[in-house]
Amino acid sequence: MKVLVTDPIADAGLDRLRDAGHEVVTDYEVEGDALLDAVSDANALIVRSGTDVNEAVFEAASELVIVGRAGIGVDNIDIEAATDHGVIVANAPEGNVRAAAEHTVAMTFAVARSIPQAHGRLLGGEWAKGEFLGTEVNNKTLTIVGLGRVGQEVAKRLDSLGMDLVVYDPYISEERADRLGAELVEDLHEALGRGDFATVHTPLLPETEGMIGEDELAQLEGGYLINCARGGIVDEDALAEAVDDGILAGAALDSFAEEPLSQDSPLLDVEDIVLTPHLGASTEAAQENVAIDTAEAVLAAFDDEPVLTA
Ligand code: NAD
Ligand code: MLT
C-alpha cells in the first residue's frame, strides 16, 4: 500500500509503516495540483494541520482508504467529503494533550511576566529591570472556555499554582467541573467577566468561529487572553485593538486564523501580545506519540480492523 505523508511526522510513525511493508512517500511541500497528482494512487494520506484536505483531494484520491491526522484538530479536513467518498478520518486525540497543556501554562506565564519582551530588550543591550511589573497567577481567577482533554489538563496545572477556576462549556456535566474544583458557569460573558485570565480550548467549529469577539473581550477587561486551541475562535483584529487600547492587559496566541501568520497581521504590532508559531504539540514525546497512533490507525484500516474515527 502507498502512504503519502504531506506534513512532517516523527520517524517512529514512518518506521512503523515501513516495517509493516508499506511504501511511505513524504512530501512536505506538495500543494495544489501537485497534491492532487500525488494523492491519486495513495491508499492512505497522513497530515498535520498544514495540508488542506478538501473535496478536490477526495475527488482525486480514488484509492484512498484513510486520512490520518497526526494530532487533534480535524478542521483542515473536509469530513463530509470524506464520508461521501467512503474514506475514514482518524485523528490522534491523546498523544499531544499534555504538550498542549504545558504550552498553555508557558504562554500564561510568558504574557503575565513579559518574558519574551524582556528577553528581546536584553538582546538589544537594555537592562530594562524597572520597566516590567508582572502579574502573579496565584489567587487569580482562570476562565477556561472548553473543558475537554486539553482544558482539563490546563485546569489541573493552574489549579496547583493557586488559581481559582471558572469554566464555560455547554456540553459537559457539572461533575466534570466539580472533580477539578472548577465552577461551571452557563453564560460565556459571565464566565469571562469573572476571569483575570481566560484560556480557550474548544475545537474550531461553525459554532465556535468568532465566539470571542469585541464584546467578549470587553468582559475580560484588565485581564489576559490565551488561545492555544485554534485560530478563528478569537477575532484577531478585535484582540489586537483591545490589547492596544489597554482594555486587556495582554494576550498570548499559538494558533491563527491563517497559518503561517501574515506579516501584515495587526497582532505583530502590539507590544503586550505574545505569539508562537503553532508550537503547542511540538515536543519530542508528543510528536512520537501522535505519529505512532496515526500509523497504527492506518495499519488497522489496511487490515480492515476497527479504527476510532475523528
Ligand atoms: P476536546 O474535544 O477534548 O475538548 C473540546 C471541549 O470544547 C469539549 O469539552 C467541548 O464540550 C467544548 N466545546 C465545544 N463547543 C463549545 C462551545 N461552543 N463553547 C464552549 N465549549 C465548547 O478537544 P481537546 O483535545 O481538548 O483540544 C482542544 C483544542 O486544542 C482543539 O481546538 C485542538 O485542535 C487544539 N489543540 C491545539 C494544539 C496546538 O498545537 N496548539 C495541540 C492540541 C490541541
Ligand atoms: C492539534 O490539533 O493536534 C495541533 O494542531 C497540533 C499540531 O498538529 O500541530
mmCIF file of C-alpha atoms and ligand atoms in Angstrom:
data_model
loop_
_atom_site.group_PDB
_atom_site.id
_atom_site.type_symbol
_atom_site.label_atom_id
_atom_site.label_comp_id
_atom_site.label_asym_id
_atom_site.label_seq_id
_atom_site.Cartn_x
_atom_site.Cartn_y
_atom_site.Cartn_z
ATOM 1 C CA MET A 1 0.000 0.000 0.000
ATOM 2 C CA LYS A 2 1.137 3.575 -0.602
ATOM 3 C CA VAL A 3 1.080 6.032 2.284
ATOM 4 C CA LEU A 4 1.507 9.691 1.344
ATOM 5 C CA VAL A 5 2.683 11.948 4.191
ATOM 6 C CA THR A 6 2.347 15.693 3.472
ATOM 7 C CA ASP A 7 3.201 17.245 6.853
ATOM 8 C CA PRO A 8 6.239 16.251 8.930
ATOM 9 C CA ILE A 9 5.622 13.491 11.472
ATOM 10 C CA ALA A 10 8.097 11.687 13.733
ATOM 11 C CA ASP A 11 10.228 8.877 12.270
ATOM 12 C CA ALA A 12 8.733 6.413 14.744
ATOM 13 C CA GLY A 13 5.438 6.555 12.830
ATOM 14 C CA LEU A 14 7.059 6.359 9.388
ATOM 15 C CA ASP A 15 9.179 3.386 10.517
ATOM 16 C CA ARG A 16 6.126 1.552 11.830
ATOM 17 C CA LEU A 17 4.513 1.786 8.375
ATOM 18 C CA ARG A 18 7.705 0.798 6.509
ATOM 19 C CA ASP A 19 8.315 -2.126 8.880
ATOM 20 C CA ALA A 20 4.829 -3.384 8.016
ATOM 21 C CA GLY A 21 5.912 -3.467 4.360
ATOM 22 C CA HIS A 22 4.180 -0.350 3.041
ATOM 23 C CA GLU A 23 5.602 2.262 0.683
ATOM 24 C CA VAL A 24 5.905 5.603 2.511
ATOM 25 C CA VAL A 25 6.227 8.745 0.390
ATOM 26 C CA THR A 26 6.960 12.003 2.231
ATOM 27 C CA ASP A 27 6.460 15.342 0.503
ATOM 28 C CA TYR A 28 6.117 18.266 2.892
ATOM 29 C CA GLU A 29 5.986 20.978 0.223
ATOM 30 C CA VAL A 30 3.336 19.493 -2.055
ATOM 31 C CA GLU A 31 0.136 21.508 -2.650
ATOM 32 C CA GLY A 32 -2.426 22.412 -5.334
ATOM 33 C CA ASP A 33 -2.384 20.276 -8.482
ATOM 34 C CA ALA A 34 0.800 18.520 -7.387
ATOM 35 C CA LEU A 35 -1.025 17.312 -4.254
ATOM 36 C CA LEU A 36 -3.937 16.034 -6.351
ATOM 37 C CA ASP A 37 -1.443 14.162 -8.510
ATOM 38 C CA ALA A 38 0.492 12.750 -5.556
ATOM 39 C CA VAL A 39 -2.635 11.516 -3.782
ATOM 40 C CA SER A 40 -4.188 9.900 -6.902
ATOM 41 C CA ASP A 41 -2.700 6.456 -6.186
ATOM 42 C CA ALA A 42 -2.296 6.772 -2.397
ATOM 43 C CA ASN A 43 -4.087 4.330 -0.126
ATOM 44 C CA ALA A 44 -3.519 6.498 2.951
ATOM 45 C CA LEU A 45 -2.793 10.168 3.493
ATOM 46 C CA ILE A 46 -1.178 11.406 6.710
ATOM 47 C CA VAL A 47 -1.279 15.114 7.600
ATOM 48 C CA ARG A 48 -0.939 17.541 10.496
ATOM 49 C CA SER A 49 -2.540 20.998 10.259
ATOM 50 C CA GLY A 50 -0.567 22.172 7.214
ATOM 51 C CA THR A 51 -2.486 20.323 4.482
ATOM 52 C CA ASP A 52 -5.935 21.385 3.348
ATOM 53 C CA VAL A 53 -7.675 18.054 2.755
ATOM 54 C CA ASN A 54 -10.653 19.341 0.784
ATOM 55 C CA GLU A 55 -13.268 17.941 -1.589
ATOM 56 C CA ALA A 56 -10.839 18.128 -4.554
ATOM 57 C CA VAL A 57 -8.353 15.919 -2.705
ATOM 58 C CA PHE A 58 -11.001 13.253 -2.087
ATOM 59 C CA GLU A 59 -12.143 13.538 -5.741
ATOM 60 C CA ALA A 60 -8.586 12.914 -6.913
ATOM 61 C CA ALA A 61 -7.825 10.116 -4.458
ATOM 62 C CA SER A 62 -9.736 7.174 -5.839
ATOM 63 C CA GLU A 63 -7.637 4.582 -3.924
ATOM 64 C CA LEU A 64 -7.794 6.359 -0.556
ATOM 65 C CA VAL A 65 -8.875 4.287 2.458
ATOM 66 C CA ILE A 66 -7.947 6.578 5.329
ATOM 67 C CA VAL A 67 -6.766 10.082 6.185
ATOM 68 C CA GLY A 68 -4.710 10.047 9.386
ATOM 69 C CA ARG A 69 -4.375 13.317 11.292
ATOM 70 C CA ALA A 70 -1.226 13.216 13.444
ATOM 71 C CA GLY A 71 -2.773 15.443 16.093
ATOM 72 C CA ILE A 72 -6.152 16.523 17.421
ATOM 73 C CA GLY A 73 -7.821 19.192 15.276
ATOM 74 C CA VAL A 74 -9.515 17.976 12.080
ATOM 75 C CA ASP A 75 -10.676 21.426 10.938
ATOM 76 C CA ASN A 76 -8.319 21.180 7.932
ATOM 77 C CA ILE A 77 -10.109 18.028 6.727
ATOM 78 C CA ASP A 78 -13.481 18.091 4.958
ATOM 79 C CA ILE A 79 -15.135 15.319 6.975
ATOM 80 C CA GLU A 80 -18.355 15.453 4.933
ATOM 81 C CA ALA A 81 -16.424 14.922 1.695
ATOM 82 C CA ALA A 82 -14.519 12.067 3.344
ATOM 83 C CA THR A 83 -17.795 10.415 4.312
ATOM 84 C CA ASP A 84 -19.207 10.918 0.796
ATOM 85 C CA HIS A 85 -16.141 9.195 -0.639
ATOM 86 C CA GLY A 86 -16.153 6.419 1.966
ATOM 87 C CA VAL A 87 -12.800 7.469 3.431
ATOM 88 C CA ILE A 88 -12.064 7.024 7.144
ATOM 89 C CA VAL A 89 -10.715 10.059 9.029
ATOM 90 C CA ALA A 90 -8.771 9.194 12.175
ATOM 91 C CA ASN A 91 -7.011 11.656 14.464
ATOM 92 C CA ALA A 92 -4.652 11.111 17.394
ATOM 93 C CA PRO A 93 -6.652 12.656 20.218
ATOM 94 C CA GLU A 94 -4.452 11.781 23.218
ATOM 95 C CA GLY A 95 -0.772 11.956 22.350
ATOM 96 C CA ASN A 96 -0.214 15.715 22.430
ATOM 97 C CA VAL A 97 -2.683 16.751 25.144
ATOM 98 C CA ARG A 98 -0.027 17.216 27.844
ATOM 99 C CA ALA A 99 2.247 19.117 25.450
ATOM 100 C CA ALA A 100 -0.601 21.477 24.533
ATOM 101 C CA ALA A 101 -1.488 21.976 28.213
ATOM 102 C CA GLU A 102 2.129 22.700 29.150
ATOM 103 C CA HIS A 103 2.435 25.199 26.308
ATOM 104 C CA THR A 104 -0.714 26.948 27.537
ATOM 105 C CA VAL A 105 0.797 27.255 31.018
ATOM 106 C CA ALA A 106 4.053 28.521 29.492
ATOM 107 C CA MET A 107 2.155 31.132 27.469
ATOM 108 C CA THR A 108 0.238 32.196 30.575
ATOM 109 C CA PHE A 109 3.486 32.945 32.387
ATOM 110 C CA ALA A 110 5.109 34.423 29.284
ATOM 111 C CA VAL A 111 2.404 37.068 28.976
ATOM 112 C CA ALA A 112 1.896 37.636 32.714
ATOM 113 C CA ARG A 113 5.620 38.269 33.261
ATOM 114 C CA SER A 114 6.505 39.768 29.821
ATOM 115 C CA ILE A 115 9.232 37.159 29.388
ATOM 116 C CA PRO A 116 9.663 37.433 25.588
ATOM 117 C CA GLN A 117 9.571 41.232 25.707
ATOM 118 C CA ALA A 118 12.192 41.412 28.482
ATOM 119 C CA HIS A 119 14.369 38.881 26.674
ATOM 120 C CA GLY A 120 14.140 40.983 23.483
ATOM 121 C CA ARG A 121 15.189 44.117 25.353
ATOM 122 C CA LEU A 122 18.146 42.327 26.904
ATOM 123 C CA LEU A 123 19.247 41.074 23.490
ATOM 124 C CA GLY A 124 19.069 44.686 22.336
ATOM 125 C CA GLY A 125 21.544 45.653 25.086
ATOM 126 C CA GLU A 126 18.994 47.102 27.539
ATOM 127 C CA TRP A 127 18.743 46.161 31.234
ATOM 128 C CA ALA A 128 15.052 47.137 31.453
ATOM 129 C CA LYS A 129 14.509 45.858 35.018
ATOM 130 C CA GLY A 130 12.389 48.830 36.026
ATOM 131 C CA GLU A 131 10.001 48.566 33.094
ATOM 132 C CA PHE A 132 8.382 45.211 33.704
ATOM 133 C CA LEU A 133 5.984 44.702 36.587
ATOM 134 C CA GLY A 134 4.318 41.336 36.197
ATOM 135 C CA THR A 135 1.148 39.694 37.481
ATOM 136 C CA GLU A 136 1.129 36.574 39.697
ATOM 137 C CA VAL A 137 -1.297 33.793 38.822
ATOM 138 C CA ASN A 138 -1.629 32.891 42.499
ATOM 139 C CA ASN A 139 -5.061 33.870 43.856
ATOM 140 C CA LYS A 140 -6.270 34.936 40.400
ATOM 141 C CA THR A 141 -9.256 33.505 38.545
ATOM 142 C CA LEU A 142 -8.782 31.493 35.372
ATOM 143 C CA THR A 143 -11.720 31.179 32.980
ATOM 144 C CA ILE A 144 -11.481 28.036 30.866
ATOM 145 C CA VAL A 145 -13.558 28.038 27.680
ATOM 146 C CA GLY A 146 -13.899 24.365 26.724
ATOM 147 C CA LEU A 147 -13.121 21.764 29.410
ATOM 148 C CA GLY A 148 -12.166 18.835 27.168
ATOM 149 C CA ARG A 149 -8.903 16.908 27.189
ATOM 150 C CA VAL A 150 -6.538 19.885 26.997
ATOM 151 C CA GLY A 151 -8.753 22.182 29.095
ATOM 152 C CA GLN A 152 -8.806 19.636 31.933
ATOM 153 C CA GLU A 153 -5.013 19.256 31.943
ATOM 154 C CA VAL A 154 -4.620 23.046 31.981
ATOM 155 C CA ALA A 155 -7.105 23.203 34.874
ATOM 156 C CA LYS A 156 -5.095 20.722 36.973
ATOM 157 C CA ARG A 157 -1.806 22.527 36.372
ATOM 158 C CA LEU A 158 -3.026 26.065 37.024
ATOM 159 C CA ASP A 159 -5.171 24.977 39.988
ATOM 160 C CA SER A 160 -1.991 23.646 41.579
ATOM 161 C CA LEU A 161 -0.445 27.110 41.114
ATOM 162 C CA GLY A 162 -3.142 28.744 43.210
ATOM 163 C CA MET A 163 -5.711 29.814 40.623
ATOM 164 C CA ASP A 164 -9.485 29.687 41.092
ATOM 165 C CA LEU A 165 -11.207 28.038 38.142
ATOM 166 C CA VAL A 166 -14.342 29.107 36.284
ATOM 167 C CA VAL A 167 -15.481 27.072 33.271
ATOM 168 C CA TYR A 168 -17.707 27.767 30.293
ATOM 169 C CA ASP A 169 -18.562 24.607 28.350
ATOM 170 C CA PRO A 170 -22.213 23.940 27.481
ATOM 171 C CA TYR A 171 -21.545 20.266 26.732
ATOM 172 C CA ILE A 172 -20.071 18.941 29.968
ATOM 173 C CA SER A 173 -21.583 17.763 33.207
ATOM 174 C CA GLU A 174 -21.319 19.699 36.441
ATOM 175 C CA GLU A 175 -19.464 16.665 37.853
ATOM 176 C CA ARG A 176 -16.576 17.124 35.404
ATOM 177 C CA ALA A 177 -16.102 20.690 36.589
ATOM 178 C CA ASP A 178 -16.600 19.679 40.239
ATOM 179 C CA ARG A 179 -13.933 16.981 40.023
ATOM 180 C CA LEU A 180 -11.421 19.682 39.083
ATOM 181 C CA GLY A 181 -12.628 22.115 41.721
ATOM 182 C CA ALA A 182 -13.970 24.402 38.981
ATOM 183 C CA GLU A 183 -17.227 26.325 38.860
ATOM 184 C CA LEU A 184 -19.300 25.704 35.737
ATOM 185 C CA VAL A 185 -20.932 28.913 34.505
ATOM 186 C CA GLU A 186 -23.715 28.843 31.894
ATOM 187 C CA ASP A 187 -23.071 32.173 30.256
ATOM 188 C CA LEU A 188 -19.897 32.970 28.301
ATOM 189 C CA HIS A 189 -19.970 36.681 29.146
ATOM 190 C CA GLU A 190 -20.371 35.949 32.847
ATOM 191 C CA ALA A 191 -17.514 33.425 32.722
ATOM 192 C CA LEU A 192 -15.210 35.911 31.013
ATOM 193 C CA GLY A 193 -16.275 38.669 33.387
ATOM 194 C CA ARG A 194 -15.125 36.536 36.330
ATOM 195 C CA GLY A 195 -11.655 35.855 34.904
ATOM 196 C CA ASP A 196 -8.333 37.581 35.394
ATOM 197 C CA PHE A 197 -7.041 35.202 32.733
ATOM 198 C CA ALA A 198 -9.115 33.350 30.120
ATOM 199 C CA THR A 199 -7.865 30.378 28.115
ATOM 200 C CA VAL A 200 -9.622 28.882 25.082
ATOM 201 C CA HIS A 201 -9.729 25.096 24.479
ATOM 202 C CA THR A 202 -12.640 24.422 22.122
ATOM 203 C CA PRO A 203 -12.415 22.927 18.636
ATOM 204 C CA LEU A 204 -12.892 25.282 15.667
ATOM 205 C CA LEU A 205 -16.486 24.645 14.574
ATOM 206 C CA PRO A 206 -19.089 26.833 12.869
ATOM 207 C CA GLU A 207 -20.440 27.379 16.393
ATOM 208 C CA THR A 208 -17.124 28.483 17.899
ATOM 209 C CA GLU A 209 -15.800 30.531 14.959
ATOM 210 C CA GLY A 210 -15.528 34.142 16.134
ATOM 211 C CA MET A 211 -17.033 33.286 19.547
ATOM 212 C CA ILE A 212 -14.514 35.583 21.286
ATOM 213 C CA GLY A 213 -15.024 38.984 19.642
ATOM 214 C CA GLU A 214 -15.051 42.601 20.738
ATOM 215 C CA ASP A 215 -17.956 42.200 23.206
ATOM 216 C CA GLU A 216 -16.485 39.101 24.826
ATOM 217 C CA LEU A 217 -13.028 40.688 25.147
ATOM 218 C CA ALA A 218 -14.638 43.682 26.843
ATOM 219 C CA GLN A 219 -15.976 41.328 29.539
ATOM 220 C CA LEU A 220 -12.421 40.270 30.363
ATOM 221 C CA GLU A 221 -11.442 43.902 30.964
ATOM 222 C CA GLY A 222 -7.984 44.233 32.523
ATOM 223 C CA GLY A 223 -7.274 40.532 32.021
ATOM 224 C CA TYR A 224 -5.196 38.290 29.786
ATOM 225 C CA LEU A 225 -6.477 36.086 26.925
ATOM 226 C CA ILE A 226 -4.642 32.898 25.929
ATOM 227 C CA ASN A 227 -5.532 30.841 22.855
ATOM 228 C CA CYS A 228 -3.567 27.669 22.200
ATOM 229 C CA ALA A 229 -6.576 25.961 20.565
ATOM 230 C CA ARG A 230 -7.398 27.160 17.076
ATOM 231 C CA GLY A 231 -7.229 30.409 15.169
ATOM 232 C CA GLY A 232 -10.600 31.719 14.085
ATOM 233 C CA ILE A 233 -12.185 31.207 17.516
ATOM 234 C CA VAL A 234 -10.827 34.590 18.659
ATOM 235 C CA ASP A 235 -11.310 37.648 16.429
ATOM 236 C CA GLU A 236 -7.685 38.666 15.854
ATOM 237 C CA ASP A 237 -8.392 42.267 14.795
ATOM 238 C CA ALA A 238 -10.605 42.850 17.836
ATOM 239 C CA LEU A 239 -7.976 41.274 20.091
ATOM 240 C CA ALA A 240 -5.141 43.419 18.728
ATOM 241 C CA GLU A 241 -7.293 46.505 19.246
ATOM 242 C CA ALA A 242 -8.371 45.518 22.765
ATOM 243 C CA VAL A 243 -4.773 44.996 23.923
ATOM 244 C CA ASP A 244 -3.510 48.081 22.117
ATOM 245 C CA ASP A 245 -6.260 50.190 23.739
ATOM 246 C CA GLY A 246 -5.448 48.779 27.190
ATOM 247 C CA ILE A 247 -8.838 47.065 27.542
ATOM 248 C CA LEU A 248 -6.892 43.840 28.033
ATOM 249 C CA ALA A 249 -3.547 43.645 29.845
ATOM 250 C CA GLY A 250 -2.171 41.196 27.290
ATOM 251 C CA ALA A 251 -2.728 38.133 25.152
ATOM 252 C CA ALA A 252 -0.855 35.017 24.099
ATOM 253 C CA LEU A 253 -1.676 33.082 20.941
ATOM 254 C CA ASP A 254 -0.295 29.881 19.457
ATOM 255 C CA SER A 255 -2.760 29.412 16.602
ATOM 256 C CA PHE A 256 -4.119 31.756 13.976
ATOM 257 C CA ALA A 257 -6.980 32.043 11.502
ATOM 258 C CA GLU A 258 -4.415 31.833 8.712
ATOM 259 C CA GLU A 259 -1.168 29.969 9.111
ATOM 260 C CA PRO A 260 1.605 30.898 8.643
ATOM 261 C CA LEU A 261 0.613 34.216 10.234
ATOM 262 C CA SER A 262 0.816 37.066 7.718
ATOM 263 C CA GLN A 263 3.499 39.667 8.395
ATOM 264 C CA ASP A 264 0.677 42.216 7.940
ATOM 265 C CA SER A 265 -1.217 40.907 10.977
ATOM 266 C CA PRO A 266 -2.057 43.644 13.496
ATOM 267 C CA LEU A 267 -1.138 41.149 16.231
ATOM 268 C CA LEU A 268 2.528 41.714 15.397
ATOM 269 C CA ASP A 269 2.323 45.423 16.198
ATOM 270 C CA VAL A 270 1.123 45.174 19.792
ATOM 271 C CA GLU A 271 3.798 45.004 22.492
ATOM 272 C CA ASP A 272 1.749 43.049 25.045
ATOM 273 C CA ILE A 273 0.812 40.186 22.714
ATOM 274 C CA VAL A 274 2.980 37.061 22.816
ATOM 275 C CA LEU A 275 2.906 34.822 19.743
ATOM 276 C CA THR A 276 4.264 31.373 18.953
ATOM 277 C CA PRO A 277 4.010 29.612 15.557
ATOM 278 C CA HIS A 278 1.598 26.774 16.478
ATOM 279 C CA LEU A 279 4.063 25.059 18.822
ATOM 280 C CA GLY A 280 1.552 23.558 21.271
ATOM 281 C CA ALA A 281 2.206 19.990 20.188
ATOM 282 C CA SER A 282 5.852 20.468 19.334
ATOM 283 C CA THR A 283 7.593 18.287 21.875
ATOM 284 C CA GLU A 284 9.530 15.131 21.074
ATOM 285 C CA ALA A 285 7.232 12.995 23.206
ATOM 286 C CA ALA A 286 4.025 14.405 21.702
ATOM 287 C CA GLN A 287 5.252 14.068 18.132
ATOM 288 C CA GLU A 288 6.351 10.488 18.708
ATOM 289 C CA ASN A 289 3.009 9.637 20.360
ATOM 290 C CA VAL A 290 0.825 11.072 17.609
ATOM 291 C CA ALA A 291 2.973 9.645 14.800
ATOM 292 C CA ILE A 292 2.740 6.142 16.264
ATOM 293 C CA ASP A 293 -1.002 6.425 16.981
ATOM 294 C CA THR A 294 -1.639 7.635 13.421
ATOM 295 C CA ALA A 295 0.474 4.869 11.884
ATOM 296 C CA GLU A 296 -1.437 2.296 13.975
ATOM 297 C CA ALA A 297 -4.755 3.704 12.723
ATOM 298 C CA VAL A 298 -3.559 3.414 9.108
ATOM 299 C CA LEU A 299 -2.374 -0.162 9.667
ATOM 300 C CA ALA A 300 -5.701 -1.069 11.273
ATOM 301 C CA ALA A 301 -7.628 0.427 8.342
ATOM 302 C CA PHE A 302 -5.461 -1.527 5.857
ATOM 303 C CA ASP A 303 -6.230 -4.711 7.813
ATOM 304 C CA ASP A 304 -9.979 -3.948 7.930
ATOM 305 C CA GLU A 305 -9.787 -3.699 11.700
ATOM 306 C CA PRO A 306 -11.856 -1.166 13.689
ATOM 307 C CA VAL A 307 -10.478 2.384 13.675
ATOM 308 C CA LEU A 308 -11.521 5.102 16.108
ATOM 309 C CA THR A 309 -12.758 7.872 13.803
ATOM 310 C CA ALA A 310 -12.406 11.596 14.473
HETATM 311 P P1 NAD B 1 -11.765 18.124 23.152
HETATM 312 O O1 NAD B 1 -12.701 17.749 22.065
HETATM 313 O O2 NAD B 1 -11.285 17.060 24.083
HETATM 314 O O3 NAD B 1 -12.415 19.284 24.043
HETATM 315 C C1 NAD B 1 -13.083 20.374 23.493
HETATM 316 C C2 NAD B 1 -14.056 20.909 24.530
HETATM 317 O O4 NAD B 1 -14.677 22.078 23.979
HETATM 318 C C3 NAD B 1 -15.182 19.923 24.878
HETATM 319 O O5 NAD B 1 -15.287 19.768 26.270
HETATM 320 C C4 NAD B 1 -16.426 20.579 24.285
HETATM 321 O O6 NAD B 1 -17.588 20.312 25.037
HETATM 322 C C5 NAD B 1 -16.043 22.043 24.357
HETATM 323 N N1 NAD B 1 -16.849 22.891 23.471
HETATM 324 C C6 NAD B 1 -17.340 22.602 22.243
HETATM 325 N N2 NAD B 1 -18.053 23.637 21.774
HETATM 326 C C7 NAD B 1 -18.005 24.601 22.728
HETATM 327 C C8 NAD B 1 -18.556 25.907 22.834
HETATM 328 N N3 NAD B 1 -19.302 26.439 21.868
HETATM 329 N N4 NAD B 1 -18.301 26.618 23.950
HETATM 330 C C9 NAD B 1 -17.527 26.110 24.940
HETATM 331 N N5 NAD B 1 -17.005 24.866 24.913
HETATM 332 C C10 NAD B 1 -17.239 24.127 23.815
HETATM 333 O O7 NAD B 1 -10.541 18.850 22.440
HETATM 334 P P2 NAD B 1 -9.061 18.960 23.006
HETATM 335 O O8 NAD B 1 -8.312 17.732 22.662
HETATM 336 O O9 NAD B 1 -9.105 19.396 24.422
HETATM 337 O O10 NAD B 1 -8.477 20.131 22.086
HETATM 338 C C11 NAD B 1 -8.882 21.457 22.328
HETATM 339 C C12 NAD B 1 -8.381 22.382 21.230
HETATM 340 O O11 NAD B 1 -6.962 22.439 21.262
HETATM 341 C C13 NAD B 1 -8.733 21.945 19.803
HETATM 342 O O12 NAD B 1 -9.050 23.089 19.050
HETATM 343 C C14 NAD B 1 -7.432 21.336 19.285
HETATM 344 O O13 NAD B 1 -7.345 21.359 17.889
HETATM 345 C C15 NAD B 1 -6.450 22.277 19.942
HETATM 346 N N6 NAD B 1 -5.069 21.780 20.055
HETATM 347 C C16 NAD B 1 -4.090 22.649 19.702
HETATM 348 C C17 NAD B 1 -2.777 22.254 19.835
HETATM 349 C C18 NAD B 1 -1.670 23.185 19.447
HETATM 350 O O14 NAD B 1 -0.667 22.728 18.934
HETATM 351 N N7 NAD B 1 -1.797 24.467 19.685
HETATM 352 C C19 NAD B 1 -2.463 20.974 20.326
HETATM 353 C C20 NAD B 1 -3.506 20.138 20.701
HETATM 354 C C21 NAD B 1 -4.822 20.561 20.582
HETATM 355 C C1 MLT B 2 -3.511 19.554 17.063
HETATM 356 O O1 MLT B 2 -4.686 19.861 16.835
HETATM 357 O O2 MLT B 2 -3.194 18.430 17.483
HETATM 358 C C2 MLT B 2 -2.482 20.601 16.854
HETATM 359 O O3 MLT B 2 -2.789 21.380 15.767
HETATM 360 C C3 MLT B 2 -1.109 20.085 16.854
HETATM 361 C C4 MLT B 2 -0.370 20.018 15.566
HETATM 362 O O4 MLT B 2 -0.528 19.048 14.826
HETATM 363 O O5 MLT B 2 0.421 20.897 15.313
#
